[in-house]
Each structure stands twice: as C-alpha cells, then as structure tokens.
PDB file of C-alpha atoms in Angstrom:
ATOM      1  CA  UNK A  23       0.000   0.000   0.000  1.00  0.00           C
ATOM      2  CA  UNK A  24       1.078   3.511  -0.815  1.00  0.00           C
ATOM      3  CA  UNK A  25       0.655   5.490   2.512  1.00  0.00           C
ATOM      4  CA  UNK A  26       1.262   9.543   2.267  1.00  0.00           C
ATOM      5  CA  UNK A  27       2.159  11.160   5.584  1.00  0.00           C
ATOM      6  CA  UNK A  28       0.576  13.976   7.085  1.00  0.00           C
ATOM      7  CA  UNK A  29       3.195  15.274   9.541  1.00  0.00           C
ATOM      8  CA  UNK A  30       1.673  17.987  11.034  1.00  0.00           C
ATOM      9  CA  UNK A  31       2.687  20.958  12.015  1.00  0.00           C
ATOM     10  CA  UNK A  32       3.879  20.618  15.812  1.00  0.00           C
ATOM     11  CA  UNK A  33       5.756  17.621  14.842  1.00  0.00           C
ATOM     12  CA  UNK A  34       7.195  18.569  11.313  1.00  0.00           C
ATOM     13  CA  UNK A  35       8.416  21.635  14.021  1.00  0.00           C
ATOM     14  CA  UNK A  36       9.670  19.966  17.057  1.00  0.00           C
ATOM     15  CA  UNK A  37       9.111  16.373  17.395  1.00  0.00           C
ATOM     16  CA  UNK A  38      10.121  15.085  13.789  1.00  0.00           C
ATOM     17  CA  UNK A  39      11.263  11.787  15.090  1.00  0.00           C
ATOM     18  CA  UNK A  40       8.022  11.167  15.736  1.00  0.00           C
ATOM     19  CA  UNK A  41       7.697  11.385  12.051  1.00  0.00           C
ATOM     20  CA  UNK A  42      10.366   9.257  10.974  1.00  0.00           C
ATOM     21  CA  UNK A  43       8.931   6.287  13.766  1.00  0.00           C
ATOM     22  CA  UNK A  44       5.574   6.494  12.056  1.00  0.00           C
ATOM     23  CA  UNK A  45       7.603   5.944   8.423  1.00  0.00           C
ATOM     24  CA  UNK A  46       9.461   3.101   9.675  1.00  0.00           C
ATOM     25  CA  UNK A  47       6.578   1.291  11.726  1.00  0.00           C
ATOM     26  CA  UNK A  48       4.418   1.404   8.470  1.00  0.00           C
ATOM     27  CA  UNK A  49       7.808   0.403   6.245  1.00  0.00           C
ATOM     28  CA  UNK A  50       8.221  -2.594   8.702  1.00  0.00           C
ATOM     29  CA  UNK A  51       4.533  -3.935   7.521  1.00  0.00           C
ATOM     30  CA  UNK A  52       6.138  -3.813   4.014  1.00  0.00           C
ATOM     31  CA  UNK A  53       4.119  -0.117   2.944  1.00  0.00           C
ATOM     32  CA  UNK A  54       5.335   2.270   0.554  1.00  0.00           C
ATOM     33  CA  UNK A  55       5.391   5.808   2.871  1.00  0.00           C
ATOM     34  CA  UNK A  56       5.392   8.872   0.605  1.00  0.00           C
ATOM     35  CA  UNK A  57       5.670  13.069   2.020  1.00  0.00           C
ATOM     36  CA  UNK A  58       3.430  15.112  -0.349  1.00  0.00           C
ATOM     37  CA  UNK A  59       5.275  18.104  -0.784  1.00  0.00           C
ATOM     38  CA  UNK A  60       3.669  21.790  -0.065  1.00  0.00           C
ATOM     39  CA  UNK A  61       1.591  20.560   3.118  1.00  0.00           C
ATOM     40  CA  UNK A  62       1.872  22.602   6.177  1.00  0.00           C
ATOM     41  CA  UNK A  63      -1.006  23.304   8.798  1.00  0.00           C
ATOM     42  CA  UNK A  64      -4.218  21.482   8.897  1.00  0.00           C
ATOM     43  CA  UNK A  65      -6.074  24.919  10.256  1.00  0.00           C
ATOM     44  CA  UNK A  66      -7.162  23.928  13.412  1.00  0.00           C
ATOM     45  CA  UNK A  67      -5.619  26.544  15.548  1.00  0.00           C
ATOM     46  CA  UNK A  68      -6.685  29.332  13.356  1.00  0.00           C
ATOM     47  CA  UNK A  69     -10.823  27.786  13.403  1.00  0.00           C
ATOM     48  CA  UNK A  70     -10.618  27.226  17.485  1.00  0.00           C
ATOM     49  CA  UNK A  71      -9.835  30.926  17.670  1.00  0.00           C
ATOM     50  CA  UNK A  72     -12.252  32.401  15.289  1.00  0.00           C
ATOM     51  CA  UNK A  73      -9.951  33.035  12.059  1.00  0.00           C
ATOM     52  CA  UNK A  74     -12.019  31.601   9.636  1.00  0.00           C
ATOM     53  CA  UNK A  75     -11.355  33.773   6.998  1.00  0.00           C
ATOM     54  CA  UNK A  76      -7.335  33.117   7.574  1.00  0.00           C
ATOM     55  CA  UNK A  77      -8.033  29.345   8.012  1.00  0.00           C
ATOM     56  CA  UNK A  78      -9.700  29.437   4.667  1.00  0.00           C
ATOM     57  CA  UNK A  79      -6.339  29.641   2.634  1.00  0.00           C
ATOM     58  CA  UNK A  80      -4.809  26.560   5.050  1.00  0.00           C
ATOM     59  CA  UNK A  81      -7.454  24.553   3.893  1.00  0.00           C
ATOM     60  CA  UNK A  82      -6.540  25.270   0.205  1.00  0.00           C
ATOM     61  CA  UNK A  83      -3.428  24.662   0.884  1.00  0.00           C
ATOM     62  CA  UNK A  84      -3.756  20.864   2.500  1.00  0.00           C
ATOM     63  CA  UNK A  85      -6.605  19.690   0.241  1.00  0.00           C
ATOM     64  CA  UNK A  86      -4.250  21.101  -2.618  1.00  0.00           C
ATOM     65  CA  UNK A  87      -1.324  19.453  -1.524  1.00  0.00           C
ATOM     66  CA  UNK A  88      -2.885  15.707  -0.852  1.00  0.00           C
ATOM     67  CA  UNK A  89      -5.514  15.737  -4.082  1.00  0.00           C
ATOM     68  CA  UNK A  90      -2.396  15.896  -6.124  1.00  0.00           C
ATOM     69  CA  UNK A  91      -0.618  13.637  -4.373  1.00  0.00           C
ATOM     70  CA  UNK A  92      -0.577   9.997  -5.622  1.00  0.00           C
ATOM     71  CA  UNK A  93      -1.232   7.482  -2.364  1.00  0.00           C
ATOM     72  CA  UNK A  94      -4.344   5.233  -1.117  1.00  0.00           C
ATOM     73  CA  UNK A  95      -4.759   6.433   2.131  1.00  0.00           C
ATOM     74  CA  UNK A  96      -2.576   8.929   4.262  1.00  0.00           C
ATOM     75  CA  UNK A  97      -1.983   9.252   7.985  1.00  0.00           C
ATOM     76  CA  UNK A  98      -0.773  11.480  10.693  1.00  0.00           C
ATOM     77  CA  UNK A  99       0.341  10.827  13.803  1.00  0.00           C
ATOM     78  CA  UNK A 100      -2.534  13.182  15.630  1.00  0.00           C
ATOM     79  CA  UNK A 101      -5.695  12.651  16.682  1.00  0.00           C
ATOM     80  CA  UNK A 102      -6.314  16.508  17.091  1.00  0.00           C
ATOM     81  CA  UNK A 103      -5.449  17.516  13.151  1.00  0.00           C
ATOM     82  CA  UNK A 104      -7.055  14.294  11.594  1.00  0.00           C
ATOM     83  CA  UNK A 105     -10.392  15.443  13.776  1.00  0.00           C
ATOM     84  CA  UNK A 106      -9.664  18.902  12.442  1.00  0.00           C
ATOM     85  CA  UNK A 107      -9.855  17.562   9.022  1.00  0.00           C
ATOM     86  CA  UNK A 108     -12.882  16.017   8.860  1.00  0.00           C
ATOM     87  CA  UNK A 109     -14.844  18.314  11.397  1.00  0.00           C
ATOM     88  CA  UNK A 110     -13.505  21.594  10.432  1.00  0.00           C
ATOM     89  CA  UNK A 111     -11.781  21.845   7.312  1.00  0.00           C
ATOM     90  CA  UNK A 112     -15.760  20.790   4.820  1.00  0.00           C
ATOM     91  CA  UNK A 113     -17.060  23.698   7.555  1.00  0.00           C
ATOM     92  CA  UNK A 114     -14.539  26.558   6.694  1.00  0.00           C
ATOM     93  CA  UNK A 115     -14.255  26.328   3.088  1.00  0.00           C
ATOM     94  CA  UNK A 116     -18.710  26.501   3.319  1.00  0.00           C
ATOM     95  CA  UNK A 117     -18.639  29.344   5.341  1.00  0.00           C
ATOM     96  CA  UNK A 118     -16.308  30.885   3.095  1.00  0.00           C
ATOM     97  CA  UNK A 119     -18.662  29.574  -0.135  1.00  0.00           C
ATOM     98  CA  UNK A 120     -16.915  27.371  -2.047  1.00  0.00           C
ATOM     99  CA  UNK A 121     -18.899  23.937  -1.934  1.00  0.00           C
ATOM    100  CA  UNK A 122     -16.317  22.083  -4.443  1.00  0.00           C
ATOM    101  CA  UNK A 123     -13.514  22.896  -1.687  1.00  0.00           C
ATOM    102  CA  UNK A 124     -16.151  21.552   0.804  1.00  0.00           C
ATOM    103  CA  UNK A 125     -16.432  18.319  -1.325  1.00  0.00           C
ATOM    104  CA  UNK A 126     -12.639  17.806  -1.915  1.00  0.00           C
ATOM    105  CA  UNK A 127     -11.599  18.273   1.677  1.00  0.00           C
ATOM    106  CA  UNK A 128     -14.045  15.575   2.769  1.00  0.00           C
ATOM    107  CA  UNK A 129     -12.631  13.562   0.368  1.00  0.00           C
ATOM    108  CA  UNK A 130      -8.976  13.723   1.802  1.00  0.00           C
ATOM    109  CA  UNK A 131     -10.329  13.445   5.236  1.00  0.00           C
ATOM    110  CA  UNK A 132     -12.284   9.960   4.523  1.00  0.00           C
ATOM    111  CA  UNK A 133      -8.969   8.233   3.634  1.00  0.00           C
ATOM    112  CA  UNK A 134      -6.875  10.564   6.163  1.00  0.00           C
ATOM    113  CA  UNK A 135      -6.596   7.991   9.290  1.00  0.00           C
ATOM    114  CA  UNK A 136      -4.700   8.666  12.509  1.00  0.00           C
ATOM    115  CA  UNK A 137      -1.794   6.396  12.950  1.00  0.00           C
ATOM    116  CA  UNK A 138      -3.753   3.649  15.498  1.00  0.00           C
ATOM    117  CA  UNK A 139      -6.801   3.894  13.200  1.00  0.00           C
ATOM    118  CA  UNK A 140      -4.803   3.512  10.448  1.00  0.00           C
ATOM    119  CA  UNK A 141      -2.887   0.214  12.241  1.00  0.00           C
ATOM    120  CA  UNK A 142      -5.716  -1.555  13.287  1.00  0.00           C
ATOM    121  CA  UNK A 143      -8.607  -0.489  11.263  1.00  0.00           C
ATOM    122  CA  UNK A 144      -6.870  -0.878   8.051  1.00  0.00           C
ATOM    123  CA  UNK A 145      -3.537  -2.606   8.528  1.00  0.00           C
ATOM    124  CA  UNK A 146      -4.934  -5.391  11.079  1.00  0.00           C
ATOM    125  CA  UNK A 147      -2.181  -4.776  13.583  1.00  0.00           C
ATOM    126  CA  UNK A 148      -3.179  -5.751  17.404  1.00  0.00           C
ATOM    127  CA  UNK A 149      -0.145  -7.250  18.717  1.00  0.00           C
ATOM    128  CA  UNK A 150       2.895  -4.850  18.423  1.00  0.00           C
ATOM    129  CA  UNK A 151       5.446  -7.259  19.525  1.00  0.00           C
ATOM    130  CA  UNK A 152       4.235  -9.999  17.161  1.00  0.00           C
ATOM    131  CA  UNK A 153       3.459  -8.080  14.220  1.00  0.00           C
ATOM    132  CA  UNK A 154       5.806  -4.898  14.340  1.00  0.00           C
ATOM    133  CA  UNK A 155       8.830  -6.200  16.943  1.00  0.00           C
ATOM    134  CA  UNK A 156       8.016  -3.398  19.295  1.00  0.00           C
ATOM    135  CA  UNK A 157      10.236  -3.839  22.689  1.00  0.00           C
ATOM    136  CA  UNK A 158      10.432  -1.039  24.979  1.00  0.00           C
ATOM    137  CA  UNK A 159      11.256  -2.618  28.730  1.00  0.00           C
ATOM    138  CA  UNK A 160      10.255   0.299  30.336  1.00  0.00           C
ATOM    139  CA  UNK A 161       6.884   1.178  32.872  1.00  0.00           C
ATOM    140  CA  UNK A 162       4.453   3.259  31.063  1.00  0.00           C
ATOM    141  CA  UNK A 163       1.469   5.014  31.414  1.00  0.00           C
ATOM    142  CA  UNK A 164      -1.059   6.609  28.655  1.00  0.00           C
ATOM    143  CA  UNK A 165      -3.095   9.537  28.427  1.00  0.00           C
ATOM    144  CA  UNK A 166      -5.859   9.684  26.052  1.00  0.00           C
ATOM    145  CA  UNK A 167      -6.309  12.858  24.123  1.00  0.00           C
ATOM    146  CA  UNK A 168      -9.127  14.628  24.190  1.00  0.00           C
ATOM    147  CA  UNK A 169     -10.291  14.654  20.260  1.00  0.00           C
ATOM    148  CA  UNK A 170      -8.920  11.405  19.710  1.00  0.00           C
ATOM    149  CA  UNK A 171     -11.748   9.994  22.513  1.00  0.00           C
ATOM    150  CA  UNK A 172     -14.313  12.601  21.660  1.00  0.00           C
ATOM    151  CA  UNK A 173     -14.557  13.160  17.840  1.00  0.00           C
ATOM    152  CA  UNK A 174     -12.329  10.165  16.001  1.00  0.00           C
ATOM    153  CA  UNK A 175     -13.929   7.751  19.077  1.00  0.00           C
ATOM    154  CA  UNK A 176     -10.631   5.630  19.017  1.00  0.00           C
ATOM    155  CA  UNK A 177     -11.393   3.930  22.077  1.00  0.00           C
ATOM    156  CA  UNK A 178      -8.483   1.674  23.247  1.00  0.00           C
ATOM    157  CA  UNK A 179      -6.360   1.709  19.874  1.00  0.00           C
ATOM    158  CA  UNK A 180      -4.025   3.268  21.250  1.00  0.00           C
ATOM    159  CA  UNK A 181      -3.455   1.778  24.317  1.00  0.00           C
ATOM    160  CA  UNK A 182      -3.893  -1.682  23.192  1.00  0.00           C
ATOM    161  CA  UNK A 183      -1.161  -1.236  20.819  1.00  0.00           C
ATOM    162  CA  UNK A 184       0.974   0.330  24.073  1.00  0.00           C
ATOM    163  CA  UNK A 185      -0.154  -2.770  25.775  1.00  0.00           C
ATOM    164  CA  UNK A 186       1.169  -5.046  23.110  1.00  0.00           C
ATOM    165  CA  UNK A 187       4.643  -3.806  23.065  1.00  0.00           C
ATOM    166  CA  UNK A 188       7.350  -6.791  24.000  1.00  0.00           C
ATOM    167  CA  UNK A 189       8.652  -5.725  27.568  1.00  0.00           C
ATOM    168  CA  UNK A 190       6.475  -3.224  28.783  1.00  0.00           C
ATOM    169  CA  UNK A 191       5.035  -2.666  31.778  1.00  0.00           C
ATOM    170  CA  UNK A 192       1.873  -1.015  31.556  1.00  0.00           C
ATOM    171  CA  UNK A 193       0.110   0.922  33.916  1.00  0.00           C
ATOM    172  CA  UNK A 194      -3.396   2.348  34.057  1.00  0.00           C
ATOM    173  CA  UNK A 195      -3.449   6.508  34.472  1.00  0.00           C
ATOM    174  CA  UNK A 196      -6.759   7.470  37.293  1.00  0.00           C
ATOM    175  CA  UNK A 197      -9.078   9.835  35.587  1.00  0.00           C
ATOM    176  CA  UNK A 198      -7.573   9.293  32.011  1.00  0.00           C
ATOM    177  CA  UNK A 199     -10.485  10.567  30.069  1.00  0.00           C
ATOM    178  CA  UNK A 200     -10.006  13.846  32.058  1.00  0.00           C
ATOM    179  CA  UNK A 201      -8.748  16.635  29.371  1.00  0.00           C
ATOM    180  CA  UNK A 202      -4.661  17.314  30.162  1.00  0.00           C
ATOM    181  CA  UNK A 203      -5.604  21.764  29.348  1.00  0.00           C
ATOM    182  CA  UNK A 204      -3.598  21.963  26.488  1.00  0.00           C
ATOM    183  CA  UNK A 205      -6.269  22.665  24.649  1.00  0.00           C
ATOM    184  CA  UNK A 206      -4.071  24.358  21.554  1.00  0.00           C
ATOM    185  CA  UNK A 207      -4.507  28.276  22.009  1.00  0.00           C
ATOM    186  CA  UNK A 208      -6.880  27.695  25.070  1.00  0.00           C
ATOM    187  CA  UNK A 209      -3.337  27.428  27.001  1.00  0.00           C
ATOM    188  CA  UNK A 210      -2.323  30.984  25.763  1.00  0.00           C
ATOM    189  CA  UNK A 211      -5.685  32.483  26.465  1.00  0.00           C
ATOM    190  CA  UNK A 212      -6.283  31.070  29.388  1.00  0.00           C
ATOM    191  CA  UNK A 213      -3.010  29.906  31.109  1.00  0.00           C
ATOM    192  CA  UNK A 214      -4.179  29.605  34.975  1.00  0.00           C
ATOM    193  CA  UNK A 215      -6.926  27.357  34.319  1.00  0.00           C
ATOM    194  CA  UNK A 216      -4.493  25.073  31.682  1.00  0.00           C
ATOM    195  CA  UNK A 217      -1.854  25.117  34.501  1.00  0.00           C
ATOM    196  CA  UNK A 218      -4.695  24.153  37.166  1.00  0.00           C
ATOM    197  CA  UNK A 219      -5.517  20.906  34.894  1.00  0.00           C
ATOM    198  CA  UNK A 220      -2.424  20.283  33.791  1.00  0.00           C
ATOM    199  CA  UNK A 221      -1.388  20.270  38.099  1.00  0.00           C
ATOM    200  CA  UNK A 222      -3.912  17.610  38.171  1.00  0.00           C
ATOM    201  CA  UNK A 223      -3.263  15.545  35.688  1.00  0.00           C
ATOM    202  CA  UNK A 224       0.539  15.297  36.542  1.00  0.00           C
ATOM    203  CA  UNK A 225      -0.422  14.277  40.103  1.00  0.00           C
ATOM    204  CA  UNK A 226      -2.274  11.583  38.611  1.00  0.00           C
ATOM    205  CA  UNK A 227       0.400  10.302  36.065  1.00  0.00           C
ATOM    206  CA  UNK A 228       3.342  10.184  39.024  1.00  0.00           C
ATOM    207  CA  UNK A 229       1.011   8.445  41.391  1.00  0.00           C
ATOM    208  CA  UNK A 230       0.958   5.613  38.623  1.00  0.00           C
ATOM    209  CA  UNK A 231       4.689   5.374  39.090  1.00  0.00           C
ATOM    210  CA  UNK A 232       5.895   4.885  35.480  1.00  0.00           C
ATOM    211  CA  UNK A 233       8.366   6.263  33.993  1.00  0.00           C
ATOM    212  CA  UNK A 234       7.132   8.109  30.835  1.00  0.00           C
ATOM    213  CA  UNK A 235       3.681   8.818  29.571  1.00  0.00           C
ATOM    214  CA  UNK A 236       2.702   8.192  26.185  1.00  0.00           C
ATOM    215  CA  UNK A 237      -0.267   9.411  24.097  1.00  0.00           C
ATOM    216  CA  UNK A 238      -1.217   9.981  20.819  1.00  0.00           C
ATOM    217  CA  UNK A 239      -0.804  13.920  20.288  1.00  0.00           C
ATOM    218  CA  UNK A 240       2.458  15.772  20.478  1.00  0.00           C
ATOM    219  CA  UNK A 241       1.154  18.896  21.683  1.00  0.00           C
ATOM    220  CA  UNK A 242      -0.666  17.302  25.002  1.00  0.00           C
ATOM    221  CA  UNK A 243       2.839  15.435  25.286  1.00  0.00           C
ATOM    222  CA  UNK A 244       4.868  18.806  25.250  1.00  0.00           C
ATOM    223  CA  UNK A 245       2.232  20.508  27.462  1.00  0.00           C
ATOM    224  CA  UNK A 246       2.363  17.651  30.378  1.00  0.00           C
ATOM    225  CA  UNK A 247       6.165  16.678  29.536  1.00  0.00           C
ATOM    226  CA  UNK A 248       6.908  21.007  29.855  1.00  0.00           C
ATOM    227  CA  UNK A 249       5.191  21.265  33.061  1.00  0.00           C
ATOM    228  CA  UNK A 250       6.663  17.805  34.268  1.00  0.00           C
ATOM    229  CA  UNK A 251      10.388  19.013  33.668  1.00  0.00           C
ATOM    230  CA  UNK A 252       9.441  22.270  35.473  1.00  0.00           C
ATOM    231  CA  UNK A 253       8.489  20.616  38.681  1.00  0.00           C
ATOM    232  CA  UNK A 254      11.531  17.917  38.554  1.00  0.00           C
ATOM    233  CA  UNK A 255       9.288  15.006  38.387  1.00  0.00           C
ATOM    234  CA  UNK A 256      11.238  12.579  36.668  1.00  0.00           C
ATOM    235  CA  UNK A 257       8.553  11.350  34.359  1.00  0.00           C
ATOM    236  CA  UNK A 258       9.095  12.342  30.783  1.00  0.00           C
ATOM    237  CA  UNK A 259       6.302  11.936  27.655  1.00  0.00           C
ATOM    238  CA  UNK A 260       6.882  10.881  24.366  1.00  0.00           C
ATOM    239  CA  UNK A 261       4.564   9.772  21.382  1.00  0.00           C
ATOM    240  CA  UNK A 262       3.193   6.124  20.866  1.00  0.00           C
ATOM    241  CA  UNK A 263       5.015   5.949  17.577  1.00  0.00           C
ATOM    242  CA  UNK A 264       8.112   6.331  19.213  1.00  0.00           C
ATOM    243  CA  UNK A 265       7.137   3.221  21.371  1.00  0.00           C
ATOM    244  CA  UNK A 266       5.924   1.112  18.327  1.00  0.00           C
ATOM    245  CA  UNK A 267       9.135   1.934  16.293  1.00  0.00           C
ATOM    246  CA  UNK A 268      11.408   0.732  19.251  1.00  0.00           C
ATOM    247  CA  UNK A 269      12.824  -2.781  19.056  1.00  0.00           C
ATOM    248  CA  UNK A 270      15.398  -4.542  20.801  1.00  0.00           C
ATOM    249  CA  UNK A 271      18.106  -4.281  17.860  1.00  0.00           C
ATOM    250  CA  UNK A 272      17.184  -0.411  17.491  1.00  0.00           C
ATOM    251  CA  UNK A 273      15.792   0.454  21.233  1.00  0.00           C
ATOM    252  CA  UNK A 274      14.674   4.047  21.955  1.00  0.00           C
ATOM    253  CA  UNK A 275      17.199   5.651  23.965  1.00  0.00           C
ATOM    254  CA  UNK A 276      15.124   7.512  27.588  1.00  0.00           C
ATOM    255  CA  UNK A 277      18.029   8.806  28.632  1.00  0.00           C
ATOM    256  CA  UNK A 278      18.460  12.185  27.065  1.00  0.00           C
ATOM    257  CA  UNK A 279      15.576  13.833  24.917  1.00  0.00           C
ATOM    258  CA  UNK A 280      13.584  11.230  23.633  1.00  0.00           C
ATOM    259  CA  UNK A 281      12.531  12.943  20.477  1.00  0.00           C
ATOM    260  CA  UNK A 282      15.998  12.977  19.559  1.00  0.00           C
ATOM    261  CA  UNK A 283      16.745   9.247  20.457  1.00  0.00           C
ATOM    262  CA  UNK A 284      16.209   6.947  17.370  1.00  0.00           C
ATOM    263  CA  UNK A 285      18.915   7.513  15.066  1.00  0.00           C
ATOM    264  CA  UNK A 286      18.425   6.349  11.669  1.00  0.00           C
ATOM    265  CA  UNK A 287      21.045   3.872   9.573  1.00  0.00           C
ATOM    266  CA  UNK A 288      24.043   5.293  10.015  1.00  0.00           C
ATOM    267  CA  UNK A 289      23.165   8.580  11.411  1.00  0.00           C
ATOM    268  CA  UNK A 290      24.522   9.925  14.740  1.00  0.00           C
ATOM    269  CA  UNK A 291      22.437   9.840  18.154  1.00  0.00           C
ATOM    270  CA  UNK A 292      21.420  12.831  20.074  1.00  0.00           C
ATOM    271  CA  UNK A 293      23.453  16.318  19.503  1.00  0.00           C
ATOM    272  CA  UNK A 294      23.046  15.830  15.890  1.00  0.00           C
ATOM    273  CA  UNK A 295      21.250  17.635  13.654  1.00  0.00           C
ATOM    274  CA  UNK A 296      17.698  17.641  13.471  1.00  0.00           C
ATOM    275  CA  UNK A 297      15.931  16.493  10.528  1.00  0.00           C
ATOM    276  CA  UNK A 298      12.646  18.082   9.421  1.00  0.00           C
ATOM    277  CA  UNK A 299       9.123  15.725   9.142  1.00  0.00           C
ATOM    278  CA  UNK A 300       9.842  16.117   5.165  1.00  0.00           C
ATOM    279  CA  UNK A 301      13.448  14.627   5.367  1.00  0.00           C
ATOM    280  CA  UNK A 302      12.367  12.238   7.818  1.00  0.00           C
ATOM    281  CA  UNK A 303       9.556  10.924   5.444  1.00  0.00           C
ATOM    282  CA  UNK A 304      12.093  11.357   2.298  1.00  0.00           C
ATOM    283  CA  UNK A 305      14.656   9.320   4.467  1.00  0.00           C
ATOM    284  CA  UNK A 306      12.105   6.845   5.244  1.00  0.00           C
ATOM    285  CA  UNK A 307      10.454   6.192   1.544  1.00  0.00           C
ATOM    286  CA  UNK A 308      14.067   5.417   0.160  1.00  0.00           C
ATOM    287  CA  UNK A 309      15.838   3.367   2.979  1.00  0.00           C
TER     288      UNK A 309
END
C-alpha cells in the first residue's frame, strides 16, 4: 500500500522523530510511505480561535497538496489535526462559499486515518510485539487525548497497541479521560486554568509510578512533559510511535531527549542535527 504522511505541524516543528517512527513502523509492515510536498497546517488553531477567513487559505493549501498527491490512504500521527480535518476543514471552506472545496476536503479526510486507526482499522495490527517487533522494557502510562476519545472515538487503539509492546510494563493513568488543558490556544488564552488541569493531571500520572507517559498527540505530550520538567518530576512523555518503532536491535534511547533518540542507519544519536518531518519521510520512503 502507498501510505502519504501527514506530519503535522507541531511535529514537522519539534518532534520530527516522531515522524520518521511512524515511516518506519508502516515500512516494517512492508508499505510504501510517501511526504506530499507543499503541506503545512491542517487549520485547526486558526478555526478554534475564530480566524475563519485566515483558516480558509490553510485549507486550500492541504486539500491542494494531498488531491495531487498519488497514495491510497494517508496518515498522521494526531488525533487533534485528523479530527480537524474532517470536522472543520468541509465547515470553513462553506462558510467561506466554495462547496467544491467543501467536497474535496471531505474527500482527503475519509482516507486521512490517525496512525492507530490507520494500524488496526486498516492494517490489522493488534499485537505490536508480534506483528511490528516493538520492545520497549520500560513502565508506562497513557493519556488519552481529548479529540482522539471525543470526535475520532478511538477507544483503546491506542493503548492496546501500548499494551502489546514486548517488555512493557503497563500501567493504568486514574481519571484518564479527564482533558490534560492543552487545549491548543486555550493554554495561551487562558493559562491559569491550563496550569490548574495540567497540576492535576501530573499528580495523577506520578502516582501511577511509570516512567514516561505516552499518548497519541504531540502537543498534550509537550504541554504535560513542559510542566513535568518544570516541577523535577522525573517522568518524561513521548509519542506512541516512538514506542511502536522501538525494538530490541534499534531500542529508543530515555536517557536524554527522547525525540531525539532513534537515530536512523548510520546517522549519529542525540546532539546531531535535526531532521525536518519532510526529510524524515524522504529518508524513510528510500531506505
């Protein structure tokens, strides 16, 4: 299958090793992964504050980019902009009157899956260790995301496929459903109530006792890992991706910034350069 990747924007940014795990989880099924070139933003931070008339020319932009792209289905490793697709991008481009936009961004977003949707909807994955040699000896914890439970509905994907991982020790997080207030620009308008839940939910992952917390959405990972690291906790996040990718002859490093700690053939470990989502994915699709 010929699988085009929808990085996203926070991770093309500042987690693109998320990225390159999702290429080479999907390459180790035997899939083609291809990076159509031009995408950028998905719009959802410009629609949850109001901007419809700036999000219009995002959503141009994406449903450009992936209608001329040549691939079956794509995926992205986030709940959040996949929801945004389908829920908001067929909205904006009605409210700002073109219906054939309307038509062509539902079209991308029927055969735009998040990456667990993607796995075991489509790909019939449900045992990581078996299937994909995932092996990550390490206690763990998951947070759900809040649009990945509320508008995709993914249910336990995710965490099953946590679960599933060789050598893992998984743990379940109290109150998981509870939202971590990220919240994309609700954090920056309203930063005492984000802090207030984020206090919460930290309490809640450390009482588990695990070592990292995974989830499905880089930016509810970089809020809860960011306020983690400020109060010396000791428990770092890092993306489910990074998790499925690991295996014992290539493990992910923990010990230094996990974003930074698979290292492709060849390539140096941490301190070297970092690669952008599109080099990642043009890394990935000729390895």
């Amino acid at each position: 299958m010929r699988i085009a990747l929808f990085a996203t924007c926070i991770v093309d940014a500042m987690y693109p090793k998320v990225a390159l795990a999702t290429v080479r989880v999907l390459e180790r099924l035997g899939h083609e992964v291809v990076f159509p070139p031009g995408q950028g933003c998905c719009s959802q931070m410009h629609v949850n504050s109001g901007y419809f008339d700036d999000a219009l020319p995002v959503v141009r932009n994406h449903v450009a980019a992936f209608t001329a792209a040549d691939y079956d289905v794509a995926v992205a490793p986030s709940g959040s902009c996949v929801a945004s697709l389908g829920h908001q991008q067929p909205m904006i481009a009605r409210a700002g009157g073109d219906e054939a936009l309307a038509q062509d961004a539902a079209t991308v977003a029927a055969t735009t899956y998040e990456l667990s949707q993607l796995l075991v909807d489509v790909l019939g994955v449900t045992d990581a260790a078996a299937q994909l040699g995932s092996w990550f000896p390490h206690r763990v914890t998951y947070h759900p995301s809040c649009h990945g439970m509320r508008l995709l509905h993914l249910g336990d994907r995710q965490k099953d496929l946590v679960r599933s991982v060789g050598g893992l020790e998984f743990v379940e997080l109290p109150d998981a459903e509870e939202c971590c207030g990220f919240g994309g620009t609700f954090s920056f308008k309203n930063p005492d109530v984000s802090a207030a839940m984020a206090e919460e939910k930290i309490g809640n992952i450390v009482s588990t006792g695990a070592e990292l917390c995974t989830g499905g959405d880089a930016s509810c990972l970089m809020h809860l890992g960011g306020a983690m690291a400020r109060r010396d906790t000791g428990v770092a996040t890092l993306h489910f991706a990074e998790i499925l990718a690991s295996t014992r002859e290539n493990p992910l490093d923990v010990s230094g910034p996990v974003e930074l700690s698979i290292p492709g053939p060849g390539a140096r470990r941490a301190g070297s350069s970092r690669p952008s989502a599109q080099s990642a994915g043009a890394a990935g699709g000729t390895r």
